[in-house]
Coordinates of C-alpha atoms and ligand atoms in Angstrom, one line a residue:
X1 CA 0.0 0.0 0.0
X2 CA 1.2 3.5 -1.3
X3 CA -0.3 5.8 1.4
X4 CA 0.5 10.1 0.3
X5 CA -0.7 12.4 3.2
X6 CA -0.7 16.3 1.7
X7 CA -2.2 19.2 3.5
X8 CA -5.2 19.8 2.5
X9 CA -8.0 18.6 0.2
X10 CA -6.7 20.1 -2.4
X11 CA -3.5 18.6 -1.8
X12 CA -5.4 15.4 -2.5
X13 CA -6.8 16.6 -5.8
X14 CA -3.2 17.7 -6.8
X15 CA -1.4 14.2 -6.3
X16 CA -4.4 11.8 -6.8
X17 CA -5.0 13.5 -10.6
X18 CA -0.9 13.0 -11.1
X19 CA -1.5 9.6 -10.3
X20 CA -4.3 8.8 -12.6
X21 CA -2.7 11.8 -15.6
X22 CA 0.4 9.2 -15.7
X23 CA -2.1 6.1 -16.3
X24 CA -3.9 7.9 -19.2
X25 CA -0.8 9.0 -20.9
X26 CA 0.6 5.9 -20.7
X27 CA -2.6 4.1 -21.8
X28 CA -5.0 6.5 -23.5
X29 CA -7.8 3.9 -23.9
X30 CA -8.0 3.5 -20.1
X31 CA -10.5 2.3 -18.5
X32 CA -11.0 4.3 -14.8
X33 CA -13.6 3.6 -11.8
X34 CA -15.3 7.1 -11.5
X35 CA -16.9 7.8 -7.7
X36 CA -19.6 10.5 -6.3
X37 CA -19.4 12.2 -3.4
X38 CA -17.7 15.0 -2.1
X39 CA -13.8 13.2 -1.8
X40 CA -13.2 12.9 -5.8
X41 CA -14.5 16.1 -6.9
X42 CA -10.7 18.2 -6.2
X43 CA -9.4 15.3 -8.2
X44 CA -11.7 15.7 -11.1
X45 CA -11.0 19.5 -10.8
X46 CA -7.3 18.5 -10.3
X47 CA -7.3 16.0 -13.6
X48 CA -8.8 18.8 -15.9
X49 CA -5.8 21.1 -15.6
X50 CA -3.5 18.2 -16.8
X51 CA -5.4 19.0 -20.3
X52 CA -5.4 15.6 -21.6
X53 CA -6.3 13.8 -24.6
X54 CA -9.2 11.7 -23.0
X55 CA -11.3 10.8 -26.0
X56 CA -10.3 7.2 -25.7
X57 CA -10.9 7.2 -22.0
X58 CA -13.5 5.1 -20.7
X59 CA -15.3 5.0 -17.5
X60 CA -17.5 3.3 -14.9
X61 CA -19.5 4.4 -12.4
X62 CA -19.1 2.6 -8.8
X63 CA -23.0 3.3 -7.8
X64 CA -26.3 4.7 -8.4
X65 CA -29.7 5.2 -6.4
X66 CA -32.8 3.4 -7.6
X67 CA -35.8 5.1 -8.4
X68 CA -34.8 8.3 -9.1
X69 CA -37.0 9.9 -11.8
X70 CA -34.6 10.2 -15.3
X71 CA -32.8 13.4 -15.2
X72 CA -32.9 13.9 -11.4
X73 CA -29.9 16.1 -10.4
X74 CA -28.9 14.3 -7.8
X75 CA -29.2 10.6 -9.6
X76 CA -24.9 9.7 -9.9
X77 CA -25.7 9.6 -13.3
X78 CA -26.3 13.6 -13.9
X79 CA -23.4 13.6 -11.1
X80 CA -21.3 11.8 -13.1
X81 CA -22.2 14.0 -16.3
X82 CA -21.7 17.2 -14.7
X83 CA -18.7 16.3 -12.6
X84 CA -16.6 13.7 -14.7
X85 CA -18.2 13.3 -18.1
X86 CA -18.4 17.3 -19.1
X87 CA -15.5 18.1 -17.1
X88 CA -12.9 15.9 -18.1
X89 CA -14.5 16.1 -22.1
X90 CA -15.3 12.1 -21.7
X91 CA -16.7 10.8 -24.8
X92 CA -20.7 10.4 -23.1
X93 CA -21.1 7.2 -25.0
X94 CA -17.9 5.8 -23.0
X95 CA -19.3 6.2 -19.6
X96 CA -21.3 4.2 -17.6
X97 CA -23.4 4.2 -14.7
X98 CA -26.0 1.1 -12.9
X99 CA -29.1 1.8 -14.6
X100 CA -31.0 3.0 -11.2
X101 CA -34.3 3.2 -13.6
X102 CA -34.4 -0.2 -14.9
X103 CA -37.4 -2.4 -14.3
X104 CA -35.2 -5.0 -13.6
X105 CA -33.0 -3.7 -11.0
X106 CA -30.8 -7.2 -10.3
X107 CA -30.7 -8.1 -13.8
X108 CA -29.2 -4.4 -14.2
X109 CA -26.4 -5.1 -11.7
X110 CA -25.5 -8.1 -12.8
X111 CA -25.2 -6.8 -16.5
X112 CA -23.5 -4.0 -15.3
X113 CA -20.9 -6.5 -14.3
X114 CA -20.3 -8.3 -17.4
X115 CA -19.6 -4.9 -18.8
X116 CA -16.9 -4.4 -16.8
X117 CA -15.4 -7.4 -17.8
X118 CA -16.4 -7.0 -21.7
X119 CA -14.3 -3.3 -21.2
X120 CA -11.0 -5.6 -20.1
X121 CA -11.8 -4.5 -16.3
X122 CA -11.2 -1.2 -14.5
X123 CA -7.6 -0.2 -14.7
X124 CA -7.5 2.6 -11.2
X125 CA -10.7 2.5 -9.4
X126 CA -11.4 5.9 -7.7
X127 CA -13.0 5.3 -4.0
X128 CA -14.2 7.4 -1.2
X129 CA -14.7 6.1 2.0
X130 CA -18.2 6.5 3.9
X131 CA -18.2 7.1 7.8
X132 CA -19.1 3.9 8.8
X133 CA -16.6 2.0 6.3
X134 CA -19.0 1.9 3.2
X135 CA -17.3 1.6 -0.5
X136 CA -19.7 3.1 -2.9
X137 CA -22.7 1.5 -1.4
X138 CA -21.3 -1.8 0.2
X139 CA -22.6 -1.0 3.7
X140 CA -21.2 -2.9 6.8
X141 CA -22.1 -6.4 6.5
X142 CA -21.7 -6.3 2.7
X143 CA -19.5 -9.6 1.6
X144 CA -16.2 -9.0 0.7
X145 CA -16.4 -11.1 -2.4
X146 CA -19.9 -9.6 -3.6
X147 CA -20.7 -8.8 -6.9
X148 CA -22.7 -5.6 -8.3
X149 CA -26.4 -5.9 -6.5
X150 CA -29.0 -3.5 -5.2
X151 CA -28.9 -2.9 -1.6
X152 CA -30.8 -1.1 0.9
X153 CA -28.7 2.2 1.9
X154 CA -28.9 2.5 5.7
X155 CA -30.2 5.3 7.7
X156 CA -26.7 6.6 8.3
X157 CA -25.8 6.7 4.5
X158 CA -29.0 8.1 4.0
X159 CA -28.6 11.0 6.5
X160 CA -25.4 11.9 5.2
X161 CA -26.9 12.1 1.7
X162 CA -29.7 14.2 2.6
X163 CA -27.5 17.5 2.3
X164 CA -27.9 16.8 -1.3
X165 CA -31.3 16.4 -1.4
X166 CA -34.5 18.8 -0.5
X167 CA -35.8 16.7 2.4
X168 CA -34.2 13.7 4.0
X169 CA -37.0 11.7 3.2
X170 CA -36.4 12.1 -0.3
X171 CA -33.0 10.1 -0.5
X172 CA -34.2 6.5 -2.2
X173 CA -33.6 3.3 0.1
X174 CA -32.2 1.5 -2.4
X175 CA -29.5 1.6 -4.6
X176 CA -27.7 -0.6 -7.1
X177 CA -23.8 -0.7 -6.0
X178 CA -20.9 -2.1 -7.3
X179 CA -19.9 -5.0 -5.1
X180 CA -16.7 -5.2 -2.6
X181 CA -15.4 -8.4 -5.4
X182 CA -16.1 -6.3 -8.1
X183 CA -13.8 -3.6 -6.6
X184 CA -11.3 -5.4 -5.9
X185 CA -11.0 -7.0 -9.3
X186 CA -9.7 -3.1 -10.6
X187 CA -6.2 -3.3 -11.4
X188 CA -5.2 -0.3 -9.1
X189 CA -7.7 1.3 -6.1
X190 CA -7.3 4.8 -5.2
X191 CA -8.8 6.2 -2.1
X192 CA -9.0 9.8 -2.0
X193 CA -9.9 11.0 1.9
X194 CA -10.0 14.5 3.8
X195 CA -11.1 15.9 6.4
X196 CA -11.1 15.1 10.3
X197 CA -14.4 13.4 10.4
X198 CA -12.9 10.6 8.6
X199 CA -9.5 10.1 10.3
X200 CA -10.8 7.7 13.1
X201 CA -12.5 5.4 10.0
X202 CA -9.6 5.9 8.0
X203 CA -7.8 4.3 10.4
X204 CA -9.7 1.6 11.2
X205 CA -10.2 0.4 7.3
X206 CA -6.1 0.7 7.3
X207 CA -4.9 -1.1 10.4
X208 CA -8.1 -2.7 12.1
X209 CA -9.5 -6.4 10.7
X210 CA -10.2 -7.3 7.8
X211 CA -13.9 -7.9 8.1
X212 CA -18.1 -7.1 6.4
X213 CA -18.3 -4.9 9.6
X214 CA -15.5 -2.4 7.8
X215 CA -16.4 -2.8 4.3
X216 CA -13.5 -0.3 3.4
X217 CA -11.4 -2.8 5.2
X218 CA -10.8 -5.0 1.9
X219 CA -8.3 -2.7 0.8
X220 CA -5.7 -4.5 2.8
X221 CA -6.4 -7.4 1.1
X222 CA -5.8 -5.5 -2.7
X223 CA -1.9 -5.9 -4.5
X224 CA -2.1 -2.4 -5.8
X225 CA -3.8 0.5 -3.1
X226 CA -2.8 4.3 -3.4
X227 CA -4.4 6.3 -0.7
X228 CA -4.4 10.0 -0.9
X229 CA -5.3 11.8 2.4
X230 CA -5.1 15.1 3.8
X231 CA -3.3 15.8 7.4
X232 CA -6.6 15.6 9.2
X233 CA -7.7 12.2 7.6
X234 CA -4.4 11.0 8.2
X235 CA -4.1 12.2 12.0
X236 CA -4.7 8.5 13.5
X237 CA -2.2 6.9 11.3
X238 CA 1.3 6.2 11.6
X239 CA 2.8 6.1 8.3
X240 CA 6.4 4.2 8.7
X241 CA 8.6 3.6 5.7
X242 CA 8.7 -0.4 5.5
X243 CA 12.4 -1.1 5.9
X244 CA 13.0 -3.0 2.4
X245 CA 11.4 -0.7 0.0
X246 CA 12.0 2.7 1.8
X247 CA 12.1 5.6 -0.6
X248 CA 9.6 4.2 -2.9
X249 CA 6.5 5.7 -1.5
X250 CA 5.4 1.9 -0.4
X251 CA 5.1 2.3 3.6
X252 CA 3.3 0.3 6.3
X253 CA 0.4 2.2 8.0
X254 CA -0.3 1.2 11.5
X255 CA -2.7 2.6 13.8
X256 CA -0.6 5.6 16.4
X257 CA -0.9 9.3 17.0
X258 CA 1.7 11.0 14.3
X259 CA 2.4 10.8 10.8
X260 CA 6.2 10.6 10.8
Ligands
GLP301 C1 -21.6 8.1 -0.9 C2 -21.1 7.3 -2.1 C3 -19.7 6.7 -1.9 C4 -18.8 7.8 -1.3 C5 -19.3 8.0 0.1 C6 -18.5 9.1 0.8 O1 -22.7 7.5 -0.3 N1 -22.0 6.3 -2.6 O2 -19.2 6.2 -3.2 O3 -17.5 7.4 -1.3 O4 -20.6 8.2 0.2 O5 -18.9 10.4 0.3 P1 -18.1 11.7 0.6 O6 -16.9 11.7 -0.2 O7 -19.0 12.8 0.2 O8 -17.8 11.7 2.1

């Protein structure tokens, strides 16, 4: 695990957009997991400064509510559009998001799936992290080796979600979500985190079990984890250089009260 801590949320924009810049020069037809939420957005601001050639960029959504009407501003598919698609000048046809609206909700996620794997598979997976552990919407108790499904968001996920919305009661109960196993097939996961509201799950994902209870927790299981957080995120880890491969950027992260 790569783990970069910079000062500030912007800081995070800054290096997680190097990061992914240096996959799309190097492959322009890359294939990149594309979250929502509030964590990505500086690195989606970040990545349109590099002023790439992205026409060949492709791009999957991790998540999306069901039952939104078409259209609804807040369904991840208009987020996507307006955040990712428009932004970084992604080809429209090229992106994809669960079909939230489908009458067939589980027969959606499971095709959603096989085009993941008909693409070649996600190349760097972009992730937030939710306060009670959640990856895009694999809430606590979610298996780690579950596939794209709908789910029932609970009441935390829902609260947190109702800034976005008019009235808390109109964020849906249900959503279709990437699952843990699907995530963990990308060939690179980067988890972009700030602020100090985070820090204590932060740490837990990083250095406490492996278990459903701390979906986010699965990264320690993944070859190939970049984690980008700002100074307050990172405030309950302990970031030591592992002996062996010092001055690569690959450290051990263990649970302590400074980041040296
Ligand atoms: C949402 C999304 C997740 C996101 C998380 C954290 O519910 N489904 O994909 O990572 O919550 O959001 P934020 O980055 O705004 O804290």
């Amino acid at each position: 695990m790569e783990i970069f801590v910079v000062p500030n949320a912007g800081g995070t924009g800054a290096v997680a957009a190097g990061i992914l810049a240096a996959v799309i020069r190097s492959r322009p037809d890359a294939v990149l997991g594309v979250a929502t939420g509030g964590s990505p957005l500086p690195v989606y601001e970040a990545l349109a400064g590099h002023r790439l050639d992205m026409s060949g960029v492709r791009g999957f959504a991790l998540d999306e509510y069901v039952g939104l009407p078409a259209g609804h501003p807040q369904s991840y598919a208009e987020v996507v559009r307006r955040e990712v698609t428009e932004r970084l000048h992604l080809d429209p046809a090229s992106v994809f998001v669960p079909d939230g609206g489908a009458a067939n909700p589980e027969e959606a996620a499971q095709d959603y799936d096989r085009a993941i794997a008909r693409a070649g598979g996600i190349d760097v997976q972009i992730l937030g992290i939710g306060h009670n552990g959640h990856l895009a919407f694999n809430e606590p108790g979610s298996a780690l080796d579950s596939r794209t499904r709908v789910e029932a968001l609970t009441e935390r996920t829902r609260q947190a979600n109702s800034r976005y919305f008019d009235s808390p009661g109109d964020v849906p109960v249900r959503c279709i979500t990437q699952g843990l196993g699907t995530i963990m097939e990308a060939r690179q996961l980067l988890l972009v985190v700030h602020g100090a509201d985070k820090a204590d799950i932060l740490c837990e994902a990083l250095t406490g079990p492996v278990s459903p209870e701390c979906p986010a927790s699965v990264l320690q299981l993944h070859p190939h984890v970049t984690v980008v957080a700002d100074e307050a995120a990172a405030a309950r880890l302990m970031v030591v250089p592992a002996g062996s491969v010092h001055g690569t950027g690959l450290v051990k992260v263990r649970a302590g009260a400074a980041v040296a």
